[in-house]
Each structure stands twice: as structure tokens, then as C-alpha cells.
Coordinates of N, CA, C and O in Angstrom, one line a residue:
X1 N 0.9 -1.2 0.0 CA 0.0 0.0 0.0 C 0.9 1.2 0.0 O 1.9 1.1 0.6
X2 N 0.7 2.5 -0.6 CA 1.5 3.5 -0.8 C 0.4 4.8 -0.5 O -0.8 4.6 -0.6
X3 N 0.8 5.7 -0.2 CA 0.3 6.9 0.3 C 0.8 8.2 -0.7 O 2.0 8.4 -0.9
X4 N 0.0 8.9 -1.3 CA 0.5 10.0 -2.2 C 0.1 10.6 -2.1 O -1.0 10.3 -1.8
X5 N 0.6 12.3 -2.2 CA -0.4 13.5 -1.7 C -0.5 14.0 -2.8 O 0.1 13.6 -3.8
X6 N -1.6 15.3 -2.8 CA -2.1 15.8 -4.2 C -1.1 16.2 -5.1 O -0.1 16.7 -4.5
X7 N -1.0 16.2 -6.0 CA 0.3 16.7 -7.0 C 1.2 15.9 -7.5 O 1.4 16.0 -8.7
X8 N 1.9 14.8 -6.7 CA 2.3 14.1 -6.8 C 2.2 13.2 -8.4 O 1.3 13.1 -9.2
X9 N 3.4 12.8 -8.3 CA 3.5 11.6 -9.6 C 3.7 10.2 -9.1 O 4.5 9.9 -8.3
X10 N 2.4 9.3 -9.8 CA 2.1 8.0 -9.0 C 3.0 6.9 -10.0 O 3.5 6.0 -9.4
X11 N 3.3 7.0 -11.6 CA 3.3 6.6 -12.9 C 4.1 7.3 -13.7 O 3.6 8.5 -13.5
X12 N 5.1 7.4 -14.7 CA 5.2 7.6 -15.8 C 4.8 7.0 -17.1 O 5.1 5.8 -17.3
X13 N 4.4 7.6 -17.7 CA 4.2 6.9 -19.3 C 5.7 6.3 -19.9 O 6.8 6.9 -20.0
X14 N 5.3 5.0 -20.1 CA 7.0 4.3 -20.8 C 7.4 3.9 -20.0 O 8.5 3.4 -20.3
X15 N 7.3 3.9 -18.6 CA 8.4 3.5 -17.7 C 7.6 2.2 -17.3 O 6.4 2.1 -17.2
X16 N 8.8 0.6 -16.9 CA 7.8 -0.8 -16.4 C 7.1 -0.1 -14.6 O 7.6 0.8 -13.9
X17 N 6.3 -0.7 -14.5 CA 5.5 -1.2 -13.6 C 4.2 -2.2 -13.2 O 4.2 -3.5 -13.2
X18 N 3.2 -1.5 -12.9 CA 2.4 -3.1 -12.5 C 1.2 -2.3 -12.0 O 1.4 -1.1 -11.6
X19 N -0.2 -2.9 -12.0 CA -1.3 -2.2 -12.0 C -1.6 -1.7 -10.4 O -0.9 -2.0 -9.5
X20 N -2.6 -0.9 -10.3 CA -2.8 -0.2 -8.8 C -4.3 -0.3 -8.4 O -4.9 0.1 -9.4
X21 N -4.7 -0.6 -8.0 CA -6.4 -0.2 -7.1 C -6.3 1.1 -6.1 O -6.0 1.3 -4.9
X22 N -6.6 1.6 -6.7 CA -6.9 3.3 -5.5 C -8.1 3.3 -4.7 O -9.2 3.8 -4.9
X23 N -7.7 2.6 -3.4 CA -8.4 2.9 -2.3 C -9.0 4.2 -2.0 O -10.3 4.0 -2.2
X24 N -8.7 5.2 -1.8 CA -8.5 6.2 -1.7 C -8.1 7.5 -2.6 O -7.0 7.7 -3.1
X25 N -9.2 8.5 -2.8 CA -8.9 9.5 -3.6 C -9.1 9.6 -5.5 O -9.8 8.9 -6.2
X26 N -8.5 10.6 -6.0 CA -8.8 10.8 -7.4 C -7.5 10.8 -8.2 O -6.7 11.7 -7.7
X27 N -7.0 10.3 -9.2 CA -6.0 10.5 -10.1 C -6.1 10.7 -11.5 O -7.0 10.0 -12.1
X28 N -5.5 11.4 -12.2 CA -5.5 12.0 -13.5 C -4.8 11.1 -14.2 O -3.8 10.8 -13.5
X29 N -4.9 10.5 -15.6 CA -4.1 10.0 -16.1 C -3.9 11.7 -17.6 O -4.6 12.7 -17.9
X30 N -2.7 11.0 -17.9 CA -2.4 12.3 -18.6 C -1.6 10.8 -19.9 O -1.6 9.6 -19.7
X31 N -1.2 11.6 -21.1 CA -1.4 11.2 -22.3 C 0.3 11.6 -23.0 O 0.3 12.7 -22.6
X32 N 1.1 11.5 -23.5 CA 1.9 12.5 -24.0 C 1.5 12.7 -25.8 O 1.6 11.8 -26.6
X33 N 1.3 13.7 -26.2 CA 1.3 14.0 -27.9 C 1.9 14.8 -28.1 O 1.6 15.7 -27.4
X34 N 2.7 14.9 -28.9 CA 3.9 15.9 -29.9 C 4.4 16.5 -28.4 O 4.0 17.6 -27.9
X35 N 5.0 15.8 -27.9 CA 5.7 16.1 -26.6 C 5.4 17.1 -25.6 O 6.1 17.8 -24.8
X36 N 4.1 17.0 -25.7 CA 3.2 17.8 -24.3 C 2.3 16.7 -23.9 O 1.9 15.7 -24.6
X37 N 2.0 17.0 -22.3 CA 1.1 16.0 -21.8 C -0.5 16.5 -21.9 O -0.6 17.7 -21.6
X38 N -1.2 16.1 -22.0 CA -2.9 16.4 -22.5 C -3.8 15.1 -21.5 O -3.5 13.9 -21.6
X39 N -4.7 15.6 -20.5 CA -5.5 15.3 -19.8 C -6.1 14.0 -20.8 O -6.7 14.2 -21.9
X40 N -5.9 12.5 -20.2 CA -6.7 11.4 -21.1 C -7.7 10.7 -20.2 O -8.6 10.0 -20.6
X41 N -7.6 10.9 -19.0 CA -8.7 10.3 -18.6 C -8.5 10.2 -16.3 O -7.5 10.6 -15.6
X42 N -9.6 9.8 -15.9 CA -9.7 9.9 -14.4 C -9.6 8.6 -13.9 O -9.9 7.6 -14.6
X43 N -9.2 8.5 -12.7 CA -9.5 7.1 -11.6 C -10.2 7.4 -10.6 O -10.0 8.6 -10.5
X44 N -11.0 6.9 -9.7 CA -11.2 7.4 -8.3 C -11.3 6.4 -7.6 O -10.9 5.3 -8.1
X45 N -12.1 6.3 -6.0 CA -12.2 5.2 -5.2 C -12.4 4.1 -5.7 O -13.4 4.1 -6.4
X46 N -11.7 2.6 -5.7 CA -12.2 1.5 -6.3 C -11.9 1.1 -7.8 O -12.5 0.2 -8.4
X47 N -10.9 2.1 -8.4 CA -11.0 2.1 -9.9 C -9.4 1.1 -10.0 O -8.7 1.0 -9.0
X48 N -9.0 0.3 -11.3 CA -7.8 0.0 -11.3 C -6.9 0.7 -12.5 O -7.5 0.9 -13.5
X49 N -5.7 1.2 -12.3 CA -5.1 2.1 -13.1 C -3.8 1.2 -13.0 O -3.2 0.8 -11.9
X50 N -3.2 0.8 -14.7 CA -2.1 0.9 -15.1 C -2.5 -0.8 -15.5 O -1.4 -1.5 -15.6
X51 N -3.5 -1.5 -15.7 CA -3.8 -2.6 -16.6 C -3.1 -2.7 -17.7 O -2.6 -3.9 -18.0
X52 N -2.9 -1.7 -18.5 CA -2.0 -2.2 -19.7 C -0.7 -2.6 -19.7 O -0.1 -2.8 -20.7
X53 N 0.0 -2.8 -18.1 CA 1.2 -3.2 -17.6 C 1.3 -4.6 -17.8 O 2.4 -5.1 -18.0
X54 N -0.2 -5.4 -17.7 CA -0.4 -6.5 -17.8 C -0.2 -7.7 -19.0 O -0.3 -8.9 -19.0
X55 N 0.3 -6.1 -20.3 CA 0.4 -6.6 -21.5 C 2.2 -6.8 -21.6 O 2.9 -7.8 -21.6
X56 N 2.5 -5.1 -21.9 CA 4.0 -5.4 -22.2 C 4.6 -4.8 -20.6 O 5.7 -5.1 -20.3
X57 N 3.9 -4.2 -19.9 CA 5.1 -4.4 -18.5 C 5.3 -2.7 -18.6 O 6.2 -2.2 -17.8
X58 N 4.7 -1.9 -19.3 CA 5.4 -0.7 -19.7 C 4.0 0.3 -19.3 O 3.0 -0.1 -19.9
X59 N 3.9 1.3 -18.4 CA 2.4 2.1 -18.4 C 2.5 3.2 -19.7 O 3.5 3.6 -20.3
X60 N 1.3 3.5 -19.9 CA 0.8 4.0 -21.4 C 0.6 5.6 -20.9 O 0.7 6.5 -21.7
X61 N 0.3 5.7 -19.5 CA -0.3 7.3 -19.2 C 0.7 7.6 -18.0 O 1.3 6.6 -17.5
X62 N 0.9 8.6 -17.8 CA 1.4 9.0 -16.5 C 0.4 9.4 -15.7 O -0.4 10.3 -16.1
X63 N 0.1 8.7 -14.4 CA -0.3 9.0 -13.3 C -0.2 9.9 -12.3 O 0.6 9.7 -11.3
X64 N -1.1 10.8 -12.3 CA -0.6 12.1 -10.9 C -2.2 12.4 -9.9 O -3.4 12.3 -10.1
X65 N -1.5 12.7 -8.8 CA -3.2 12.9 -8.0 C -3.9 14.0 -7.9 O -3.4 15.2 -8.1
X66 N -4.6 13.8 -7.7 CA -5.4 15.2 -7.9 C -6.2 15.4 -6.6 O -6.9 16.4 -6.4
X67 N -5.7 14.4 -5.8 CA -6.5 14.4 -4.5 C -5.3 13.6 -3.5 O -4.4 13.0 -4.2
X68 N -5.2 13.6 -2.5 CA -4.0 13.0 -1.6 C -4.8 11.3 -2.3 O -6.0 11.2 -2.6
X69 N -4.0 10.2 -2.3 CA -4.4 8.7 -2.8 C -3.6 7.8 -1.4 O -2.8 7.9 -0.5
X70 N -4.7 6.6 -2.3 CA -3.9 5.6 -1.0 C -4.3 4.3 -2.2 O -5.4 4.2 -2.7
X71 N -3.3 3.5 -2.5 CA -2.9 2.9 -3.7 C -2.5 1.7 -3.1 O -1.7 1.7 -2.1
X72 N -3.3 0.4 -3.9 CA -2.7 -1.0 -3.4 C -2.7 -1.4 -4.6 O -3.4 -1.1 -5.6
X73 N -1.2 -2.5 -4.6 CA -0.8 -3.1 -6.1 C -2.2 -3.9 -6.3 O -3.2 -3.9 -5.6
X74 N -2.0 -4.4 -7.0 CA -3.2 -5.3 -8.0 C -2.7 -6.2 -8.9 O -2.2 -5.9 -10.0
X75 N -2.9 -7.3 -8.4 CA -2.7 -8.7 -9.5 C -4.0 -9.2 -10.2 O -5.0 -9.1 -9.5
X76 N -4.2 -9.5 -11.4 CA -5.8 -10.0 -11.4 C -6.1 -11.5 -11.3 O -7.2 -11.9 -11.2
X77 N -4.7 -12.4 -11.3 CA -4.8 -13.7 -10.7 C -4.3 -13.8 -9.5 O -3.3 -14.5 -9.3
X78 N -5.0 -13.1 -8.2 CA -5.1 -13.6 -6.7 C -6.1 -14.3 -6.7 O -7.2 -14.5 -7.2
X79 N -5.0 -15.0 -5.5 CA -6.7 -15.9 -5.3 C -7.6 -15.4 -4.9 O -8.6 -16.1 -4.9
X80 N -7.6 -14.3 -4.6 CA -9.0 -13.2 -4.1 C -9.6 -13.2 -5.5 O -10.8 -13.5 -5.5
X81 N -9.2 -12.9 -6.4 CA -10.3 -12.5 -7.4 C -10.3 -13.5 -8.4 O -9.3 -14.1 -8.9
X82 N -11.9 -13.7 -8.7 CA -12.5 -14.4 -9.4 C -13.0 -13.2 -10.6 O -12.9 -12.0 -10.8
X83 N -13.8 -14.4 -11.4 CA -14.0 -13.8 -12.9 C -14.9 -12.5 -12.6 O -14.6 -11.4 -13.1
X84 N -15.9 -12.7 -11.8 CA -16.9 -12.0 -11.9 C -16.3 -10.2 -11.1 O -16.8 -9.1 -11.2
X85 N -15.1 -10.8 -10.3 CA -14.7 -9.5 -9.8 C -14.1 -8.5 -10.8 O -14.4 -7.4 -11.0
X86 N -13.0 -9.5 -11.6 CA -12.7 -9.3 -12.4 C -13.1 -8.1 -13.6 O -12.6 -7.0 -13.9
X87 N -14.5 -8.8 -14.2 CA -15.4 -8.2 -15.2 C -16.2 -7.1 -14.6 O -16.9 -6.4 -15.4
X88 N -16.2 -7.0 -13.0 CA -16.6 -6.1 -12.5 C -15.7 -5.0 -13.0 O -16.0 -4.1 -13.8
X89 N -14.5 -5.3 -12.4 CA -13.2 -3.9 -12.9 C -13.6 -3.4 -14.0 O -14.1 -2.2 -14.0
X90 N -13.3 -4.3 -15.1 CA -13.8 -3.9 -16.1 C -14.7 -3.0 -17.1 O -14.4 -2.2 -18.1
X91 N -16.3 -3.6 -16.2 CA -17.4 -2.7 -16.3 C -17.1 -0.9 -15.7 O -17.1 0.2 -16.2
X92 N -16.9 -1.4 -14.2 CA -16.2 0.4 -13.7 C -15.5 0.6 -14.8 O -16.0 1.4 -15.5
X93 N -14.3 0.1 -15.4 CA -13.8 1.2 -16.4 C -14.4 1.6 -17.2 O -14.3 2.8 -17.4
X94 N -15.5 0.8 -18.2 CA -16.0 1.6 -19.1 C -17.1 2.3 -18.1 O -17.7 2.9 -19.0
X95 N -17.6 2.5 -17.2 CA -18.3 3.4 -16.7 C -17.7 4.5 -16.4 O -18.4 5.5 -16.6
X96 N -16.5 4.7 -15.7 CA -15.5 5.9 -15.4 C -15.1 6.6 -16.6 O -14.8 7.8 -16.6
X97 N -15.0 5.8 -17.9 CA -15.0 6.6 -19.2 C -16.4 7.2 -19.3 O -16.4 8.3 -18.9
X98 N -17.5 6.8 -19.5 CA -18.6 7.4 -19.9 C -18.6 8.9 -18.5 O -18.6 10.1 -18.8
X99 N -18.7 8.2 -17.4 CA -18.4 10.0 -16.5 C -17.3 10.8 -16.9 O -17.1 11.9 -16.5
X100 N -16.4 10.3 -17.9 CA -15.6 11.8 -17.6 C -15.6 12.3 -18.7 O -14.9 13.3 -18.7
X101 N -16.2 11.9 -19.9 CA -16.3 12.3 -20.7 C -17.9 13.0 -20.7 O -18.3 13.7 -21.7
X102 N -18.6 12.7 -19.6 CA -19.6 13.9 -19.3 C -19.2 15.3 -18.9 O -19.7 16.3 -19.2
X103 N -18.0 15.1 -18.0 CA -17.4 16.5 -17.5 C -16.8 17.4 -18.4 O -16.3 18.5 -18.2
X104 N -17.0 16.7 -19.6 CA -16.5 17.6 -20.5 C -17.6 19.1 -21.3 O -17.4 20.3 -21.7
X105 N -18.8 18.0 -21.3 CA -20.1 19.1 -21.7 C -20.8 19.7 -20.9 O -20.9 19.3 -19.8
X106 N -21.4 20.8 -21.2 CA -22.7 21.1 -20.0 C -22.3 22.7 -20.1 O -21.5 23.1 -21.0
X107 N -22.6 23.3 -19.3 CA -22.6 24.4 -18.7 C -21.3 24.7 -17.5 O -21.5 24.3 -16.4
X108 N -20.0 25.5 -17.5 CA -19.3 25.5 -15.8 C -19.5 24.8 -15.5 O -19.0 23.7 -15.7
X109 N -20.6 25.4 -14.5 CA -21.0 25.0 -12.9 C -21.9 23.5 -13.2 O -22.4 23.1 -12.2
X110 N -22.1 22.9 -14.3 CA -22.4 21.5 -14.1 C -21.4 20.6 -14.1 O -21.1 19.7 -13.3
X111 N -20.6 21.1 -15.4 CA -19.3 20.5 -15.2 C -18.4 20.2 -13.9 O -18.2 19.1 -13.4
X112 N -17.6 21.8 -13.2 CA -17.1 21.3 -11.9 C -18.2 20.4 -11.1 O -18.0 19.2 -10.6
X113 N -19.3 21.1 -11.0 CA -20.3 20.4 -9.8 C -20.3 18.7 -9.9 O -20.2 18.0 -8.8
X114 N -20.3 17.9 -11.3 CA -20.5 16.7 -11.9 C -19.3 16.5 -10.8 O -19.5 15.9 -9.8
X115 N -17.9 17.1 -11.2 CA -16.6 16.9 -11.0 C -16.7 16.2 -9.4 O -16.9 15.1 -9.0
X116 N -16.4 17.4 -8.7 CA -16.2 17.2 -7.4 C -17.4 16.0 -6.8 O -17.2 15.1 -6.1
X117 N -18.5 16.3 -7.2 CA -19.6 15.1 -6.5 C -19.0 13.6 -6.7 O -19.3 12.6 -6.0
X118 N -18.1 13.7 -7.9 CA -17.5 12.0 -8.5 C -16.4 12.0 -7.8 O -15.7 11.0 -8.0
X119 N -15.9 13.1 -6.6 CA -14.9 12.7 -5.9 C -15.2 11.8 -4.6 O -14.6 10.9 -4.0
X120 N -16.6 12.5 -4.2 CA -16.8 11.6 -2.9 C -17.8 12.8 -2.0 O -17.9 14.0 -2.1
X121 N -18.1 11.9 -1.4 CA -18.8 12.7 0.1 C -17.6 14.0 1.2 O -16.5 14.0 1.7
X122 N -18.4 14.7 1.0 CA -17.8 16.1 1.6 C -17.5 15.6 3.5 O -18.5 15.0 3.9
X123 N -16.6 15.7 4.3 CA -15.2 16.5 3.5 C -14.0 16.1 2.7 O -13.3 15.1 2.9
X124 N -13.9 16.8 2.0 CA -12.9 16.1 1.0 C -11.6 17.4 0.4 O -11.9 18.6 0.5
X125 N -10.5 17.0 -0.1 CA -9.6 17.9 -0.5 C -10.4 18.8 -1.5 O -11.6 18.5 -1.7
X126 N -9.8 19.8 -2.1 CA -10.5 20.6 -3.3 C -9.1 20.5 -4.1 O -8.1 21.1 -3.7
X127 N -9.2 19.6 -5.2 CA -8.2 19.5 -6.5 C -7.6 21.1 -6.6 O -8.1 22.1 -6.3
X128 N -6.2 20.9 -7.2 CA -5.4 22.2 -8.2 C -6.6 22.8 -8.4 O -7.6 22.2 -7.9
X129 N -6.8 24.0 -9.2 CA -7.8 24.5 -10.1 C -7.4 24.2 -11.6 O -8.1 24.2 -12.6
X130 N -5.8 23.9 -11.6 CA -5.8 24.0 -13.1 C -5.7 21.8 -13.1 O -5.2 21.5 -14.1
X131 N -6.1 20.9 -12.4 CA -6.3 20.0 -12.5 C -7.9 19.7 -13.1 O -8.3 18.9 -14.0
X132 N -8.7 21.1 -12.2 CA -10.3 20.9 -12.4 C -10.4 22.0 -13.9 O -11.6 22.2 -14.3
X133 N -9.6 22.4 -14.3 CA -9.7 22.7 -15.7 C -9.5 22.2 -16.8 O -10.0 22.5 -17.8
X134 N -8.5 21.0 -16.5 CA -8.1 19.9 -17.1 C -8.9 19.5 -17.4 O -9.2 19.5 -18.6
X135 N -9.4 19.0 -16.7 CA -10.7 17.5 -16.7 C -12.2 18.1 -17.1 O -13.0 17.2 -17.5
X136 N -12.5 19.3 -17.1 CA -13.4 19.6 -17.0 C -13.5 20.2 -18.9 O -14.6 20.2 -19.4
X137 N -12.5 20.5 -19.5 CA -12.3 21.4 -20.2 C -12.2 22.4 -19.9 O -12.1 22.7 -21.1
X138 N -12.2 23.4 -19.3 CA -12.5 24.7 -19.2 C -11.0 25.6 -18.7 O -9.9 25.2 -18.5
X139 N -11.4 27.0 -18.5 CA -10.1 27.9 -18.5 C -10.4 28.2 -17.0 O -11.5 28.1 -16.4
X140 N -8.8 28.6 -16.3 CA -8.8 28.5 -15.3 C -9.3 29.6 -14.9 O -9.5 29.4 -13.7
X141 N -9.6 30.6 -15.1 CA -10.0 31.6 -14.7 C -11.8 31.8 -14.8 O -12.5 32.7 -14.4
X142 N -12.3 30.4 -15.7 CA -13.5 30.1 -15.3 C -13.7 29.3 -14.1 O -14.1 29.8 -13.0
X143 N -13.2 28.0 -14.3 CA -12.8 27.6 -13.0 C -12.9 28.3 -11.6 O -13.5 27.8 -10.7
X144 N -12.3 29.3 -11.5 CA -11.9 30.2 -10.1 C -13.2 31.0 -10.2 O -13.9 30.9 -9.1
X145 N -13.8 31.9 -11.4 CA -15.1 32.4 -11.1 C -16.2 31.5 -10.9 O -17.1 32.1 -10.4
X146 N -16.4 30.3 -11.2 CA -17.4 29.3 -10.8 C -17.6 28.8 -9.3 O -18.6 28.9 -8.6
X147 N -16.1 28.3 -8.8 CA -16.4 27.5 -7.9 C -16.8 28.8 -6.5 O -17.2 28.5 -5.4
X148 N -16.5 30.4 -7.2 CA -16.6 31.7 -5.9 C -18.2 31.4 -6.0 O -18.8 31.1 -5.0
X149 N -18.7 31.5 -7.0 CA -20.5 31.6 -7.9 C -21.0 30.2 -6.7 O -21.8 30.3 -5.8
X150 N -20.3 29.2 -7.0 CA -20.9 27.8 -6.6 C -20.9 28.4 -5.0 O -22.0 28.2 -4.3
X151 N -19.8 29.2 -4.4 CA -19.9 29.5 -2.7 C -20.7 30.2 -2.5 O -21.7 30.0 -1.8
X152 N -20.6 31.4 -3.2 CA -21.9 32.2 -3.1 C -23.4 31.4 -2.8 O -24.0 31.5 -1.7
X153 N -23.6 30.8 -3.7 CA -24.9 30.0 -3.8 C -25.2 28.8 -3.3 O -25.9 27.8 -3.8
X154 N -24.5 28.9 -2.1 CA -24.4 27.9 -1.4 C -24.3 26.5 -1.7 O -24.7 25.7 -0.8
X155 N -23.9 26.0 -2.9 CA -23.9 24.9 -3.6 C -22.6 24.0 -3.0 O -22.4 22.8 -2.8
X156 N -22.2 24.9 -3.0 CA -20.6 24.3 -2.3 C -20.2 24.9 -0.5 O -20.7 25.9 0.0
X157 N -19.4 24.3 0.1 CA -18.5 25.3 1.3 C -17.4 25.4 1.1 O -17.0 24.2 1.0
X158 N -16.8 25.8 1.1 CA -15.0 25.9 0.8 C -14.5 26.3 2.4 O -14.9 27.1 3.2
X159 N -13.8 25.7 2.5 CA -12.9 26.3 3.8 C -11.2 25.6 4.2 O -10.5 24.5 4.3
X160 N -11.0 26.9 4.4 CA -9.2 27.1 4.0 C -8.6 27.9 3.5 O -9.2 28.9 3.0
X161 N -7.1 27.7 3.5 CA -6.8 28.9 3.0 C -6.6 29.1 1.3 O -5.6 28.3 1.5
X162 N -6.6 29.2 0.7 CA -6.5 29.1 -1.2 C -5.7 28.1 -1.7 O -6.1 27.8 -2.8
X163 N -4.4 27.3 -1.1 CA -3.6 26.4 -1.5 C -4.0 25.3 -1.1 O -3.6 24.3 -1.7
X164 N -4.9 25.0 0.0 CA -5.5 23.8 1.2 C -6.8 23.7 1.4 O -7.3 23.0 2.3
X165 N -7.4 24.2 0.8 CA -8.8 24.3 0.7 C -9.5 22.9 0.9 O -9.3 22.0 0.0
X166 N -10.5 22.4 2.0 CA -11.6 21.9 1.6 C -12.8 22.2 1.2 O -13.1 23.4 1.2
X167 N -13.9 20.9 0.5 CA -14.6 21.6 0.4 C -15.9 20.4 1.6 O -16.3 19.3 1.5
X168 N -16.1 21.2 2.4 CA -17.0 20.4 3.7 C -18.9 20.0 3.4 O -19.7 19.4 4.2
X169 N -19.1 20.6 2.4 CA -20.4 20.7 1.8 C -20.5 20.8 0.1 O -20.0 21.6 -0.8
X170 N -21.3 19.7 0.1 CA -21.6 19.6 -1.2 C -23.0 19.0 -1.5 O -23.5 18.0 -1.0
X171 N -23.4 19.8 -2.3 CA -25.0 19.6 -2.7 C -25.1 18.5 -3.9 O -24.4 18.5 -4.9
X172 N -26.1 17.6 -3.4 CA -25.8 16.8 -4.8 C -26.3 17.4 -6.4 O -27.0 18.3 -6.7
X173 N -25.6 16.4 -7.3 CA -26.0 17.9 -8.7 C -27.5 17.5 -9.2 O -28.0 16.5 -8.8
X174 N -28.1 18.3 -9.9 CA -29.7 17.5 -10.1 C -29.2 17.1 -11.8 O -28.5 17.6 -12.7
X175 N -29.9 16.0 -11.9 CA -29.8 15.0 -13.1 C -30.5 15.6 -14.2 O -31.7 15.7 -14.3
X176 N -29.8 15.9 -15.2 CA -30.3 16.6 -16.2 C -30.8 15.2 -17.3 O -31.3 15.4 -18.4

């Protein structure tokens, strides 16, 4: 089991390792094209990240958190897991694709709001802002005027100081 705080790098892309289950928290996988990294996709509680190790031994994304993590290796032949756990994994991933590729559309304040609600029950860390711009699509300086809008309207609580912020209240989002 490993312990990683927000920011942090869990993974490089190209480098060997071996798959993870994240107990704990949210991670960004990132992408490299024409030698910049570009936001490719999310993990959160329960999800497994770095499967494709299982092929050539090498991870495909770099892994960084976006939330403090708590990360257990993962074999998929333990004797703990069986097929149906297995295809469980599975199913979460293509469901973790279908949510984050929701965060991409909508309106701001649906987007962040979608966001942080997929991190967990309040209280919880509040991501970079340029993490929740990443993922969300949007510019950081939307970002920063939304999530003040979301405090205002009591949709959110924020508390802390700008670098440490939680957020201790969160309204659930209404289902469009």
C-alpha cells in the first residue's frame, strides 16, 4: 500500500510497472502527444489504473493525483479474485469513461459540480484548479469564477486557505 499527496506523480508513461487499485482518492491519467502532456482520462475510489502493464510491462499514461491517494498493487490472478470480480473492474472502467467524458459538456457550474460530486462525500480535498480545468475542459479563470458563484450559492463550502482548501459541503447535482 502507498500513500501519495495531491500533485504528486504515481506513474510515468513508458516506464515498467504493474497495476494499482486506489483505495482512496482521485487520479488523473495524462497522455503524452507531440511532446506535451494532454489530460486522457480519471480514476477514483475503487477504480484499477495501469492494466495495460499486464500486457508489455510498460504504463501507457502518467499518473498524478489530484486528490491525496492511497494505492494497493493489484494482481488479477489472486486468489481473491475471481472472474466476476474481475469483469466487475472492467465494467467500472468503461463506466469511469462514460463520467468523464460527461465532464466535458454542459454548462461550468455542471461540469465542476458533476466533477467534485465524482470525488466523494464532503469532506474532501478541493483538486489544483488547473487539475479541475483539465478534466473539465475549461479555462482557469472560469474555473476560479465558478467555484466563488458555486460558494456564493451555497452549492458548495469551501474552507481554508487558497492552497489547502476543503470543500465540507456539497449539494448533490440535479440530473439533467
Amino acid at each position: 500500500m502507498i500513500h501519495v499527496v495531491r500533485g504528486d506523480t504515481i506513474f510515468l508513461a513508458g516506464k515498467p510497472g504493474h497495476a494499482w487499485r486506489l483505495s482512496e482518492g482521485c487520479v488523473r491519467l495524462d497522455r503524452k502527444t507531440y511532446h506535451e502532456a494532454s489530460w486522457a482520462g480519471l480514476a477514483i475510489a475503487g477504480d484499477i489504473i495501469g492494466m495495460e502493464t499486464l500486457i508489455d510491462s510498460l504504463y501507457t499514461y502518467t499518473a498524478s493525483a489530484v486528490t491525496s491517494c492511497t494505492l494497493c498493487a493489484w494482481a488479477p490472478r489472486a486468489p481473491s479474485m475471481t472472474d466476476a470480480r474481475l469483469t466487475h473492474a472492467l465494467i467500472r472502467s468503461e463506466q469511469r469513461m462514460a463520467e468523464t467524458l460527461a465532464l466535458r459538456v454542459g454548462r461550468a457550474q455542471d461540469r465542476i459540480h458533476r466533477f467534485l460530486h465524482l470525488l466523494g462525500c464532503a469532506p474532501l480535498e478541493l483538486p489544483k484548479l488547473q487539475d479541475i480545468a483539465d478534466i473539465t475542459g475549461l479555462t482557469l479563470a472560469t474555473v476560479s469564477r465558478t467555484l466563488t458563484a458555486m460558494s456564493l450559492a451555497g452549492i458548495l463550502r469551501l474552507e481554508g486557505r487558497q492552497r489547502a482548501q476543503r470543500i465540507t459541503h456539497i449539494q448533490r447535482p440535479m440530473i439533467n
